[in-house]
PDB file of C-alpha atoms in Angstrom:
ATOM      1  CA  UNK Q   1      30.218  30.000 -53.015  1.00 45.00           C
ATOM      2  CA  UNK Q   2      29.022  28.810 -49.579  1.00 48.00           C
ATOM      3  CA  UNK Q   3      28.783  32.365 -48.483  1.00 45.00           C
ATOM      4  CA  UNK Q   4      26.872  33.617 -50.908  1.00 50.00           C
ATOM      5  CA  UNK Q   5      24.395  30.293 -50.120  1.00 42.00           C
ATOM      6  CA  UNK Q   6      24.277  31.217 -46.599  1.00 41.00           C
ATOM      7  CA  UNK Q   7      23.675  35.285 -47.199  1.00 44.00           C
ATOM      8  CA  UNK Q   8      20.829  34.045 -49.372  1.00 38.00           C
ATOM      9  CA  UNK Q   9      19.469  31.502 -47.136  1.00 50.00           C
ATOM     10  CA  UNK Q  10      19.006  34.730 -44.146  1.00 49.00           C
ATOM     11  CA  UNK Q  11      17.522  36.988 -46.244  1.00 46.00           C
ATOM     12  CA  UNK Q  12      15.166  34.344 -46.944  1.00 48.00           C
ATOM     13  CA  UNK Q  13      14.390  33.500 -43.628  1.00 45.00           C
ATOM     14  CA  UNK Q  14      14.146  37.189 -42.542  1.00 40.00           C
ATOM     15  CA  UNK Q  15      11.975  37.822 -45.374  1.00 39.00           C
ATOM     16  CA  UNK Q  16       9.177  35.227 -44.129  1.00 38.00           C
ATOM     17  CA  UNK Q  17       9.664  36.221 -40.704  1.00 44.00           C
ATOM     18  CA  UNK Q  18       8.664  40.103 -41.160  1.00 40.00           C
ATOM     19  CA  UNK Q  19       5.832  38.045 -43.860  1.00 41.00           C
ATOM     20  CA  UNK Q  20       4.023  36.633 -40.706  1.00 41.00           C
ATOM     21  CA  UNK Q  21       4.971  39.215 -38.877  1.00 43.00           C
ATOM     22  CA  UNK Q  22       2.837  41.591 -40.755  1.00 38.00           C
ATOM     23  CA  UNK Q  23       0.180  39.490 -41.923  1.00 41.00           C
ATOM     24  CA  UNK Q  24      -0.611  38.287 -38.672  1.00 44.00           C
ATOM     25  CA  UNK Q  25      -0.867  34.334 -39.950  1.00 47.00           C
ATOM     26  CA  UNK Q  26      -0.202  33.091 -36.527  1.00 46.00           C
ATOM     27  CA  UNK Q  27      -3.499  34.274 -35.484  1.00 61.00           C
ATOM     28  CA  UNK Q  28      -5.468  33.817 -38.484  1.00 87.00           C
ATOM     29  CA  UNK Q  29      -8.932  32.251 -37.668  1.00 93.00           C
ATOM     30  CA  UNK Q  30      -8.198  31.772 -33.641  1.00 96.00           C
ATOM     31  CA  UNK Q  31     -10.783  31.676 -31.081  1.00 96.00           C
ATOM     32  CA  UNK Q  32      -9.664  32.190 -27.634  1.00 96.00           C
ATOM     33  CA  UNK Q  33     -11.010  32.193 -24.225  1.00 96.00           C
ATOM     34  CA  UNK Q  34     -10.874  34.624 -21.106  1.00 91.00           C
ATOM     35  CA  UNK Q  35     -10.628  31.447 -18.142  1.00 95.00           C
ATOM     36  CA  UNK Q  36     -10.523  27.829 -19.363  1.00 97.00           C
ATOM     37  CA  UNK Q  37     -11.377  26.792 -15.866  1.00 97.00           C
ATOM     38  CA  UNK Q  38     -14.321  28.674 -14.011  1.00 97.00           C
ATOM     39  CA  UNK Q  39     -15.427  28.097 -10.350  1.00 97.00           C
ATOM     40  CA  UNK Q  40     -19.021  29.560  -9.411  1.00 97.00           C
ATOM     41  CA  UNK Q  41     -21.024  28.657  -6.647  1.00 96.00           C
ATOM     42  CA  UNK Q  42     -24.745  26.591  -7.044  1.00 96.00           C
ATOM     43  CA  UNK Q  43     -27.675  28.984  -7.907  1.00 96.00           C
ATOM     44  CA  UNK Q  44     -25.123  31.926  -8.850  1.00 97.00           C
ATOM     45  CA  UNK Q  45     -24.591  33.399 -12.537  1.00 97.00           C
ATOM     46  CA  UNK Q  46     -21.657  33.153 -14.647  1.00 98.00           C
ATOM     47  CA  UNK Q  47     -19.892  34.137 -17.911  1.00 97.00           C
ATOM     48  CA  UNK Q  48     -17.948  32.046 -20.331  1.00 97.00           C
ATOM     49  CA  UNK Q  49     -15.448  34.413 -22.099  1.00 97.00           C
ATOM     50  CA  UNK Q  50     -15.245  33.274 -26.045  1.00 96.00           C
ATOM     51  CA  UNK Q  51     -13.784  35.771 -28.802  1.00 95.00           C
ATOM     52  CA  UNK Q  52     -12.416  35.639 -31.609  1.00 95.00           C
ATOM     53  CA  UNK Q  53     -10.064  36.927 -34.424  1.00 95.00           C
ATOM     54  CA  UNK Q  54     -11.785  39.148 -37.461  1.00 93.00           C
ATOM     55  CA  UNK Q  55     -10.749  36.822 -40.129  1.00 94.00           C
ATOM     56  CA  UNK Q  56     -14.411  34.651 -39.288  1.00 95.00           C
ATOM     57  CA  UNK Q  57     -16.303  37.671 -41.108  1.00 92.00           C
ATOM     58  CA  UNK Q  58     -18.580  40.265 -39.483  1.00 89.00           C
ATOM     59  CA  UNK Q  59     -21.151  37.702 -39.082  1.00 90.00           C
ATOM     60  CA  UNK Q  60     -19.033  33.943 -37.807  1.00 94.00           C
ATOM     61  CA  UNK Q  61     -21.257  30.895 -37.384  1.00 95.00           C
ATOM     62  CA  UNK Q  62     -21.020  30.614 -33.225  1.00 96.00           C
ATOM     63  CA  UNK Q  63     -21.961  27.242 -31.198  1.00 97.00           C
ATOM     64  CA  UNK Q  64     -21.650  25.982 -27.530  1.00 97.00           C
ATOM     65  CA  UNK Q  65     -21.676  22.235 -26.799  1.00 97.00           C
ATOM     66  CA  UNK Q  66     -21.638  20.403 -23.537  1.00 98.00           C
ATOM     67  CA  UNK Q  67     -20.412  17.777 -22.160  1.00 97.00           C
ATOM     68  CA  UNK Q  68     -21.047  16.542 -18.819  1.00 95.00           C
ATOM     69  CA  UNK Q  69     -19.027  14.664 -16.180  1.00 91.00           C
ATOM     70  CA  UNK Q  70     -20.482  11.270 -17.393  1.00 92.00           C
ATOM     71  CA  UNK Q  71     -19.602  12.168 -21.115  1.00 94.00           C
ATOM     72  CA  UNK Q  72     -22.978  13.058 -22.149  1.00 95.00           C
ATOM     73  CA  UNK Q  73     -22.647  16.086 -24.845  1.00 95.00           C
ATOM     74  CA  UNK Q  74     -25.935  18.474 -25.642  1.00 95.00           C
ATOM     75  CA  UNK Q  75     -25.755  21.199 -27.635  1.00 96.00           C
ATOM     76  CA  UNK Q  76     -26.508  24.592 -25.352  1.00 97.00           C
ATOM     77  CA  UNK Q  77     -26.628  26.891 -28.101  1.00 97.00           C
ATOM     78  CA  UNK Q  78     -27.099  26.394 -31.881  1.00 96.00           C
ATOM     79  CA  UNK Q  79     -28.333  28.437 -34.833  1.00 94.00           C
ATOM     80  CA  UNK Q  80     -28.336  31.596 -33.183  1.00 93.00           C
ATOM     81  CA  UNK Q  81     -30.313  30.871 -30.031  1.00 95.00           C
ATOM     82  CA  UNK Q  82     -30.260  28.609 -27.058  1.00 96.00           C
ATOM     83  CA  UNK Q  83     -31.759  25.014 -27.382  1.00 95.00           C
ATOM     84  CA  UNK Q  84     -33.999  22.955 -25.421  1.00 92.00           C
ATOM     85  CA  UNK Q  85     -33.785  23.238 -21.351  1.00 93.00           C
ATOM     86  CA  UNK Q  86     -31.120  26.380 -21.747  1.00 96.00           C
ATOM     87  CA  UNK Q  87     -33.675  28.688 -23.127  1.00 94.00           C
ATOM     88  CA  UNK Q  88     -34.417  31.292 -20.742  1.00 94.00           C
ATOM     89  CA  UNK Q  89     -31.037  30.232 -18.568  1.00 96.00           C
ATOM     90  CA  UNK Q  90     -28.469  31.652 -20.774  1.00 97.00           C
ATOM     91  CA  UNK Q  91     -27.954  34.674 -23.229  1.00 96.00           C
ATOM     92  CA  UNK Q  92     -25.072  34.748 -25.696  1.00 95.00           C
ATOM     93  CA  UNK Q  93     -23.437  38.023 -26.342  1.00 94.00           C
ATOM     94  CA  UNK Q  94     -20.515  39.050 -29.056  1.00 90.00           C
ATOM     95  CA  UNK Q  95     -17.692  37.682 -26.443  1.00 92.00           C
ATOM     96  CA  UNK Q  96     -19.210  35.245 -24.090  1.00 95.00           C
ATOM     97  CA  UNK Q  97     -22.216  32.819 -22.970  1.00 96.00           C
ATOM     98  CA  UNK Q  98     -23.757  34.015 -19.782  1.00 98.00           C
ATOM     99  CA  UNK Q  99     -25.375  31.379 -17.327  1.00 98.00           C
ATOM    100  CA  UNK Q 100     -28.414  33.596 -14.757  1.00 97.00           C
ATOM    101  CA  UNK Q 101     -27.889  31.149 -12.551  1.00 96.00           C
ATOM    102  CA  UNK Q 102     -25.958  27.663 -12.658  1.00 97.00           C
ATOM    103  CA  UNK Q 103     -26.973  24.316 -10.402  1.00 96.00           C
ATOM    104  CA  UNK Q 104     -24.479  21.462  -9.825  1.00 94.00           C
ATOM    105  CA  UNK Q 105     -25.830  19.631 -13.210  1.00 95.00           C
ATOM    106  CA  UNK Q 106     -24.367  22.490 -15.088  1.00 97.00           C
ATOM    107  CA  UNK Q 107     -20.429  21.471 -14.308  1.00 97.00           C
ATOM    108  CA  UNK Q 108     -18.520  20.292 -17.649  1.00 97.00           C
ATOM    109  CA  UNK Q 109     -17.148  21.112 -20.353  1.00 98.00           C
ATOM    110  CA  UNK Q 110     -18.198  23.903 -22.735  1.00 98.00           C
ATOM    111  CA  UNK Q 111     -16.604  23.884 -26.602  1.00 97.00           C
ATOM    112  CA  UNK Q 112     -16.927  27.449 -27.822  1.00 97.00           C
ATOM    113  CA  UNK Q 113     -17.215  26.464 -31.754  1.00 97.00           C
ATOM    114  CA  UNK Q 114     -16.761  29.693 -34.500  1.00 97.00           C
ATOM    115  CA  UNK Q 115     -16.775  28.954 -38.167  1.00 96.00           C
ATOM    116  CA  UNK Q 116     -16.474  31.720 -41.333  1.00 94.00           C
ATOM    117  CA  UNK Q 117     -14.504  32.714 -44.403  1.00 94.00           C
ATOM    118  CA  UNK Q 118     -13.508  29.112 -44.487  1.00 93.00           C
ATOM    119  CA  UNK Q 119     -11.829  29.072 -41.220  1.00 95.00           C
ATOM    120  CA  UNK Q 120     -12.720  27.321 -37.933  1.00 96.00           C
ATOM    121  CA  UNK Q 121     -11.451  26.799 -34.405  1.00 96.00           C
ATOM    122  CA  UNK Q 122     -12.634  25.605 -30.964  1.00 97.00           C
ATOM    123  CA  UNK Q 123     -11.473  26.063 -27.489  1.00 97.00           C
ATOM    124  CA  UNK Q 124     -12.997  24.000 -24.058  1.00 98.00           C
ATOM    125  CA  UNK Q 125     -14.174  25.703 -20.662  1.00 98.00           C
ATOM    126  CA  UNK Q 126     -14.353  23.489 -18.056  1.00 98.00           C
ATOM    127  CA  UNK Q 127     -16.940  24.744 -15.561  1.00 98.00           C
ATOM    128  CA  UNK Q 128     -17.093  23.628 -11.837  1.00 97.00           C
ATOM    129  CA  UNK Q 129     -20.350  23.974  -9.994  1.00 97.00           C
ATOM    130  CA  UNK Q 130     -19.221  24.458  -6.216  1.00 97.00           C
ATOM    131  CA  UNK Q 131     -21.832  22.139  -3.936  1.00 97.00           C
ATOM    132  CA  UNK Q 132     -20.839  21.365  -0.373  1.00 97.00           C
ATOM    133  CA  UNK Q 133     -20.852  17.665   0.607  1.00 97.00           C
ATOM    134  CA  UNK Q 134     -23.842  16.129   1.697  1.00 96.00           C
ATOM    135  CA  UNK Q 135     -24.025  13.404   4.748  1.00 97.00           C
ATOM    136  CA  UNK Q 136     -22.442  10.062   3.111  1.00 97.00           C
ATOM    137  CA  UNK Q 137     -23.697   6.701   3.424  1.00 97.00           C
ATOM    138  CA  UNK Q 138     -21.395   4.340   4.812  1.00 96.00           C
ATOM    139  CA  UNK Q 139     -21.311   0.579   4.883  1.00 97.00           C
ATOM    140  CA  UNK Q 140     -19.880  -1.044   8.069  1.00 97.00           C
ATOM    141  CA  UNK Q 141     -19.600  -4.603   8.504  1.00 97.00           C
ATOM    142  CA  UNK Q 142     -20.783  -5.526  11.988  1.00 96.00           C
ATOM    143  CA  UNK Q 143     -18.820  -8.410  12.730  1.00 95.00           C
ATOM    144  CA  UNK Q 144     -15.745 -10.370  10.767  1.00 96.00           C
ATOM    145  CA  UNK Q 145     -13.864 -13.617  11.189  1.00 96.00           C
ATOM    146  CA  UNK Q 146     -10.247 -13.221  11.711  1.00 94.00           C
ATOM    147  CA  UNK Q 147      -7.942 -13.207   9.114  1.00 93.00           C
ATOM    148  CA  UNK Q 148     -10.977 -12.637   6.283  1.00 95.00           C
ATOM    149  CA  UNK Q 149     -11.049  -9.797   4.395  1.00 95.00           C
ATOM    150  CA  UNK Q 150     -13.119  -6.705   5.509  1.00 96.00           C
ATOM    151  CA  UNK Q 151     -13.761  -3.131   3.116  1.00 97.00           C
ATOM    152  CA  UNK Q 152     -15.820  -0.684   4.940  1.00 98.00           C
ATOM    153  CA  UNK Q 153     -17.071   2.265   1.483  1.00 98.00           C
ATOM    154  CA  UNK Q 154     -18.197   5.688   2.266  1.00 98.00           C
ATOM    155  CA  UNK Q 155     -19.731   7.843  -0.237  1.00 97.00           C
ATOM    156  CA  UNK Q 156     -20.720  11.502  -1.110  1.00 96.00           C
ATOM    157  CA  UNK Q 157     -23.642  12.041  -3.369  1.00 93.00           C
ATOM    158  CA  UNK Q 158     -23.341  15.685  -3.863  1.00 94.00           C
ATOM    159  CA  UNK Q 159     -19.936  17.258  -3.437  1.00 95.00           C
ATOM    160  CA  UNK Q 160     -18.853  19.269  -6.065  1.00 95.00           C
ATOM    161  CA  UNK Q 161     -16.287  19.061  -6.961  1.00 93.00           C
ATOM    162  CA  UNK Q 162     -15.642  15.303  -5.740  1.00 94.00           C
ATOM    163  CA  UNK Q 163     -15.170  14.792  -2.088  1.00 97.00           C
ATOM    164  CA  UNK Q 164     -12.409  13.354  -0.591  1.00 97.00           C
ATOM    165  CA  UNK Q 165     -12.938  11.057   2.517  1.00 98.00           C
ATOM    166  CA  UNK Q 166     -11.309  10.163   5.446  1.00 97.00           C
ATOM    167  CA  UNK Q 167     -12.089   7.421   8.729  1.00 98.00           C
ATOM    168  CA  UNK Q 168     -11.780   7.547  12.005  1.00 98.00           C
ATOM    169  CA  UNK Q 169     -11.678   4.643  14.526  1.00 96.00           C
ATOM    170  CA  UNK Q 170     -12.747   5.401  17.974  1.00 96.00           C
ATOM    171  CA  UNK Q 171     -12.927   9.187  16.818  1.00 96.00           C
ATOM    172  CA  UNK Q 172      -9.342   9.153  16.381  1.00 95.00           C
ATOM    173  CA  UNK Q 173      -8.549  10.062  12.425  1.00 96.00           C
ATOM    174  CA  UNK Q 174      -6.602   7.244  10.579  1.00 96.00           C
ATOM    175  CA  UNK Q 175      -3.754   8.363   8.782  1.00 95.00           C
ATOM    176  CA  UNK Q 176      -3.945   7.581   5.223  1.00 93.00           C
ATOM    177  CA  UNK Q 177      -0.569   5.382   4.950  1.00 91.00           C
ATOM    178  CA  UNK Q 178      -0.366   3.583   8.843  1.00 91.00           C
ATOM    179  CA  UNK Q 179       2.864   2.374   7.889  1.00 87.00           C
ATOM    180  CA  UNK Q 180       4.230   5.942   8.709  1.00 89.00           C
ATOM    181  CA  UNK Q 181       3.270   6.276  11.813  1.00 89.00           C
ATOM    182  CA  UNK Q 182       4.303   4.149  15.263  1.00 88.00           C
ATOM    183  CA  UNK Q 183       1.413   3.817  16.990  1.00 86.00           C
ATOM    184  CA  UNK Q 184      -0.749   2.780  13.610  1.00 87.00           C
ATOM    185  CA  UNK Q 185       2.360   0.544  11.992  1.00 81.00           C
ATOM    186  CA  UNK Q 186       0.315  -2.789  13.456  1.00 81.00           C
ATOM    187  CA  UNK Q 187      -2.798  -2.267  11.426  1.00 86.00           C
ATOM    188  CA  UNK Q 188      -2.791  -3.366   8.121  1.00 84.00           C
ATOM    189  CA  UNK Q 189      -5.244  -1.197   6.459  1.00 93.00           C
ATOM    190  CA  UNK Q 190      -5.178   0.469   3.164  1.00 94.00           C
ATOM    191  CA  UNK Q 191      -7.775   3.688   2.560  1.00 96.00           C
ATOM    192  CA  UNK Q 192      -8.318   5.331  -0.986  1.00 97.00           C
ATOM    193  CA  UNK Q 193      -8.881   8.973   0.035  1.00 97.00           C
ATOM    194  CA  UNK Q 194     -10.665   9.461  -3.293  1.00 97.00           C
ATOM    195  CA  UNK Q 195     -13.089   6.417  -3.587  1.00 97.00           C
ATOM    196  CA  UNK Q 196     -13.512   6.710   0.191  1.00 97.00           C
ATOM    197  CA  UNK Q 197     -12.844   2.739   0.528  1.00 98.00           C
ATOM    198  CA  UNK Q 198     -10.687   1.480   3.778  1.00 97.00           C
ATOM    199  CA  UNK Q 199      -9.955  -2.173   3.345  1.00 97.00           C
ATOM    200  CA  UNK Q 200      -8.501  -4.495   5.631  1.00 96.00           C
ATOM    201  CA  UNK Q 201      -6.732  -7.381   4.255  1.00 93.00           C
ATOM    202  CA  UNK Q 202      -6.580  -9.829   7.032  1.00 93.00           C
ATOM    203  CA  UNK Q 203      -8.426  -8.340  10.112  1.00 95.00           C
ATOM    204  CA  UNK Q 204      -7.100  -8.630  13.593  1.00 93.00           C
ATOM    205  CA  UNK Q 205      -8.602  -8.324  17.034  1.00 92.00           C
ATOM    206  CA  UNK Q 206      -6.532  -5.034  16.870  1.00 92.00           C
ATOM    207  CA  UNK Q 207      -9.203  -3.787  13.900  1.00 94.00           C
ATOM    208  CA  UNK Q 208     -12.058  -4.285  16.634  1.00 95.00           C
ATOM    209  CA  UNK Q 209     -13.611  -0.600  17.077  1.00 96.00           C
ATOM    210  CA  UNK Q 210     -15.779   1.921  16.250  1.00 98.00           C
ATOM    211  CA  UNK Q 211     -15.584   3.421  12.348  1.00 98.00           C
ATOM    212  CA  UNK Q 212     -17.261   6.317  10.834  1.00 98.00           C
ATOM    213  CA  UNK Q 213     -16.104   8.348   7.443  1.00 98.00           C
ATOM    214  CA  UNK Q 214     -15.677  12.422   6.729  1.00 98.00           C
ATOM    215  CA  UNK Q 215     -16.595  13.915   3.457  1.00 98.00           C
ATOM    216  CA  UNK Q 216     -14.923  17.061   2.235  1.00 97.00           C
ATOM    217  CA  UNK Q 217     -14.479  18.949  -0.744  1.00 96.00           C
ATOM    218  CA  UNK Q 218     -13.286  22.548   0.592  1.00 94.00           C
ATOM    219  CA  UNK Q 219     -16.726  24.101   0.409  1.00 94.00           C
ATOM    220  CA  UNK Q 220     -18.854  23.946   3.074  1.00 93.00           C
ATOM    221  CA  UNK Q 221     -18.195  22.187   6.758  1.00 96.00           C
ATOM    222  CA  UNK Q 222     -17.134  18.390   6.057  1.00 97.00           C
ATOM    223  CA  UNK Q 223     -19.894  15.874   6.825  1.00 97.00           C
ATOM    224  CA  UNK Q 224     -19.741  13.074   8.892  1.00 97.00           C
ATOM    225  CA  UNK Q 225     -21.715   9.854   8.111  1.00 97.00           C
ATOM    226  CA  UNK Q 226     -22.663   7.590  10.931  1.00 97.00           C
ATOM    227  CA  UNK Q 227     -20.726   5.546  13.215  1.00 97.00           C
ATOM    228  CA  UNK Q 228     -20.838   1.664  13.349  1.00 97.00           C
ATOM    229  CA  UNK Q 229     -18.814  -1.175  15.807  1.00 97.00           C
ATOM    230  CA  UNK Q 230     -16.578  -3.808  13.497  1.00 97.00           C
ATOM    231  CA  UNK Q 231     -16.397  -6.371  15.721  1.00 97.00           C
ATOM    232  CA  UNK Q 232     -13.636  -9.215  15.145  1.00 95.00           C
ATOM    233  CA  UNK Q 233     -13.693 -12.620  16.411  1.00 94.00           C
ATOM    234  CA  UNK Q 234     -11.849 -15.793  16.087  1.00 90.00           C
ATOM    235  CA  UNK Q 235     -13.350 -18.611  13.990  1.00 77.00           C
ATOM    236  CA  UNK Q 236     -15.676 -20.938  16.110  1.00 62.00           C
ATOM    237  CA  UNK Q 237     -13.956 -24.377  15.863  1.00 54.00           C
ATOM    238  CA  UNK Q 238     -16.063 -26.165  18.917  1.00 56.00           C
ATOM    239  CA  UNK Q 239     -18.894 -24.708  16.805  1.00 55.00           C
ATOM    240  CA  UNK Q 240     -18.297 -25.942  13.551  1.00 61.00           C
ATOM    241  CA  UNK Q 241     -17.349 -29.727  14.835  1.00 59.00           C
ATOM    242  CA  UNK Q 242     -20.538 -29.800  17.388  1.00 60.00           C
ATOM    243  CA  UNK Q 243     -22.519 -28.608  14.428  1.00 65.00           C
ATOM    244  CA  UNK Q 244     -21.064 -31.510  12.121  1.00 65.00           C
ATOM    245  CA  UNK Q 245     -21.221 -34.040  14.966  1.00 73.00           C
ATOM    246  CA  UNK Q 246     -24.913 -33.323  15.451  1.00 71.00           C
ATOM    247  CA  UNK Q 247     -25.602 -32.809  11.359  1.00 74.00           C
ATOM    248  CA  UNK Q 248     -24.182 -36.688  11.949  1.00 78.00           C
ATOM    249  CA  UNK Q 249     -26.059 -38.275  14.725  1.00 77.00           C
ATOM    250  CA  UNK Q 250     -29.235 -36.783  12.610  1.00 75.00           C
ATOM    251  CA  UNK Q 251     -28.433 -38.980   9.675  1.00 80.00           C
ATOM    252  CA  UNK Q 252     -28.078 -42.020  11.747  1.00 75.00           C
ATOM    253  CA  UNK Q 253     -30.897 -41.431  13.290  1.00 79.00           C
ATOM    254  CA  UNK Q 254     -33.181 -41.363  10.325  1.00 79.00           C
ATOM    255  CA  UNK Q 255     -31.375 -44.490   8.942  1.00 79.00           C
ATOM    256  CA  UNK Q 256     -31.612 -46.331  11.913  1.00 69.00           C
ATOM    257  CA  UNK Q 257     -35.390 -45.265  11.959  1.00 74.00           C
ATOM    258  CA  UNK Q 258     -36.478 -46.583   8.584  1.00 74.00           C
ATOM    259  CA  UNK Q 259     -34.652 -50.448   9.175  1.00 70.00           C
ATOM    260  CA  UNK Q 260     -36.612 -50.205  12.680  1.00 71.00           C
ATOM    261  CA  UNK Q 261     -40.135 -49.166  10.860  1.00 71.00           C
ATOM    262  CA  UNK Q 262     -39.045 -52.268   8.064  1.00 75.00           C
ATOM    263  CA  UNK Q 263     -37.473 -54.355  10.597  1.00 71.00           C
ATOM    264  CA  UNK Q 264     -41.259 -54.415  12.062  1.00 69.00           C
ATOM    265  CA  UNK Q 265     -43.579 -54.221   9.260  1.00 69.00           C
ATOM    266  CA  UNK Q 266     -44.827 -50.858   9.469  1.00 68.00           C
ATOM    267  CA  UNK Q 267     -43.641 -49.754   5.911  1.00 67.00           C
ATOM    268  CA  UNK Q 268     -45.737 -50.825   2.691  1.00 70.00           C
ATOM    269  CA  UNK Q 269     -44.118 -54.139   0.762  1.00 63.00           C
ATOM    270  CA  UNK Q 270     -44.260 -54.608  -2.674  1.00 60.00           C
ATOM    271  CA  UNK Q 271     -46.921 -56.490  -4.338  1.00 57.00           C
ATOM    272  CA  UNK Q 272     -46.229 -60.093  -5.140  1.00 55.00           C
ATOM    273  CA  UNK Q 273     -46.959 -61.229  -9.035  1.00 56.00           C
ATOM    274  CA  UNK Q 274     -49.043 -64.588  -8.569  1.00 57.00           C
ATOM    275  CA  UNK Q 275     -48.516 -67.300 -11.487  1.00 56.00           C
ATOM    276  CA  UNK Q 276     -50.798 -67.977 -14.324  1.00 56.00           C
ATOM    277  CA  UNK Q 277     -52.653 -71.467 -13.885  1.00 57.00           C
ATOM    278  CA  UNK Q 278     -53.619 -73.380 -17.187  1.00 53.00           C
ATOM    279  CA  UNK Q 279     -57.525 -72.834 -18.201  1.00 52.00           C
ATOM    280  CA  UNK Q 280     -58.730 -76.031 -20.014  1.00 51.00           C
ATOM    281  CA  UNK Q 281     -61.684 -75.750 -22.121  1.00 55.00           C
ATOM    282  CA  UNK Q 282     -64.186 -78.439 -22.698  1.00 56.00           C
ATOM    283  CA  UNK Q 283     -64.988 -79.499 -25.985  1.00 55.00           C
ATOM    284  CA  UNK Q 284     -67.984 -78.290 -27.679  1.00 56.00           C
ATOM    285  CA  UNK Q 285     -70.982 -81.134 -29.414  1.00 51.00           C
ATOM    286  CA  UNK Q 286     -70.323 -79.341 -32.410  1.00 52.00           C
ATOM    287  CA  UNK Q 287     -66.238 -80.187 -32.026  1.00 50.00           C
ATOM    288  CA  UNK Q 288     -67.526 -84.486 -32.776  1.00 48.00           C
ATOM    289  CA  UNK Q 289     -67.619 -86.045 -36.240  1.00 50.00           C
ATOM    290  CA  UNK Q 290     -70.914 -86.154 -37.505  1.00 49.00           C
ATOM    291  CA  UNK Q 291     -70.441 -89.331 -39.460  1.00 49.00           C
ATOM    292  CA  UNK Q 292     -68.097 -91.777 -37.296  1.00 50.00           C
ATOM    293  CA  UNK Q 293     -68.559 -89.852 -33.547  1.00 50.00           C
ATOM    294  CA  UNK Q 294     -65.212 -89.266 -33.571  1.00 51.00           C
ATOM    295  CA  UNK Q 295     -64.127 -86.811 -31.238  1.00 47.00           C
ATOM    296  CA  UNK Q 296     -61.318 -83.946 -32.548  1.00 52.00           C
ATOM    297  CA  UNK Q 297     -59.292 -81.800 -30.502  1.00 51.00           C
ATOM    298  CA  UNK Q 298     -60.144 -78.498 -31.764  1.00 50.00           C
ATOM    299  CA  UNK Q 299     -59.702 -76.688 -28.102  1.00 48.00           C
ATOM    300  CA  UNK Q 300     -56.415 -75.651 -26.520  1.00 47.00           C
ATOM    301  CA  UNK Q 301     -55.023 -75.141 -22.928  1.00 45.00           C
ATOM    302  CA  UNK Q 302     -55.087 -71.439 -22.650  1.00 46.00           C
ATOM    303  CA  UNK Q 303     -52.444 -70.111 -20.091  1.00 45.00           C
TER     304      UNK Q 303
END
């Protein structure tokens, strides 16, 4: 009984196996590309290799979308002709999307889109513009306190793709990792090849020198930016306590100054209230008795 289970179960399986097999169903409604990374240098042309299986119809529904390194997406090409800035820069052909001529703002990510007979599918071409690096700006602190914290940055505007960096101190190249080498192992530096950063924890006198960065990116001739002096120095103590002392001696100064200037008059006093003296009012003739002359207080002190 389990035999005849098992015979049953491989002709089954054989049957659907020689079923795809025939059909083709594992490449029904596929869409497949010639490079899905593409290298071209700035101001040259370019195709994007896109085809796809026969099952989309004579006539498939065909779109290219972009999306740039800052994850901006535009549509390049879009009911049957290009859009926007890409007409008269590309031409779309049954099998591809040809750039004339491609500038650094052209590398991303292309999405060759086909839809038809119900089916649709989508592969990505990422596209690298190759640019040389460009001079990078660096920023070099001048002078640092010992012990403090000090990150010297160095950065490549137009290297494409992204430019790796490296410093030198005293035009002597820093290895990226000092801890692997004897006569770096004092420093205590840590550089990010990629975001072109060297940092310094706690400087030393040792750090003291002369710093510029490289930017490479394998096209081109690496570019140097220029060179600036870190200078380290101990923290001023004497400084700091003269400066305090003297901050001091100010304050008593002016204190001592205003009980001299009120000590001898010279500043303003207040103003003393003077007392209210009691107005009397003499009686009026009209304030007496007509009939016995009898005078009647009919005035008041008034104070």
């Amino acid at each position: 009984m389990t035999l005849e289970y098992f015979k049953v179960d491989m002709l089954t399986f054989v049957f659907v196996c020689l079923s795809i097999s025939v059909t083709g169903l594992h490449a029904a409604f596929t869409v497949s590309v010639g490079n899905p990374a593409v290298k071209v240098k700035e101001n040259e042309g370019v195709d994007l290799k896109c085809s796809y299986t026969a099952d989309f119809g004579s006539s498939p529904r065909v779109e290219w979308k972009f999306k740039d390194l800052k994850g901006s997406q535009t549509l390049v090409y879009f009911d049957n002709q290009p859009t926007g800035k890409y007409a008269g820069r590309i031409t779309v052909y049954d099998g591809g999307l040809r750039f004339n001529k491609v500038t650094r703002a052209d590398t991303g990510d292309y999405d060759c889109e086909v839809s038809g007979n119900g089916g649709y599918d989508e592969k990505t071409i990422k596209l690298t513009v190759l640019v040389p690096p460009s001079k990078p700006v660096s920023r070099i602190p001048s002078s640092v306190t010992t012990g403090s914290n000090a990150r010297l940055t160095c950065f490549d505007t137009d290297g494409s793709p992204p430019s790796t960096y490296r410093w030198y101190k005293d035009n002597t190249p820093l290895p990226e990792d000092p801890t692997k080498f004897p006569n770096f192992k004092n420093l205590t530096y840590k550089m990010n090849i990629f975001s072109g950063n060297l940092e310094f924890a706690s400087v030393s006198k040792l750090d003291t020198g002369s710093y510029f960065c490289e930017a490479s990116n394998g096209e081109g001739t690496p570019q140097r930016g220029d060179a600036a002096r870190m200078e380290v120095h101990d923290l001023n103590v004497g400084g700091i306590v003269a400066g305090v002392i003297v901050a001091l001696l100010a304050v008593g100064l002016l204190l001592f100054g205003l009980w001299f200037a009120s000590k001898k008059g010279y500043l303003p006093k207040k103003a003393e209230s003077k007392p209210k003296q009691a107005v009397y009012t003499q009686p009026r003739t009209d304030d007496m008795d007509d009939e016995d002359g009898e005078f009647r207080q009919k005035s008041s002190f008034v104070v």
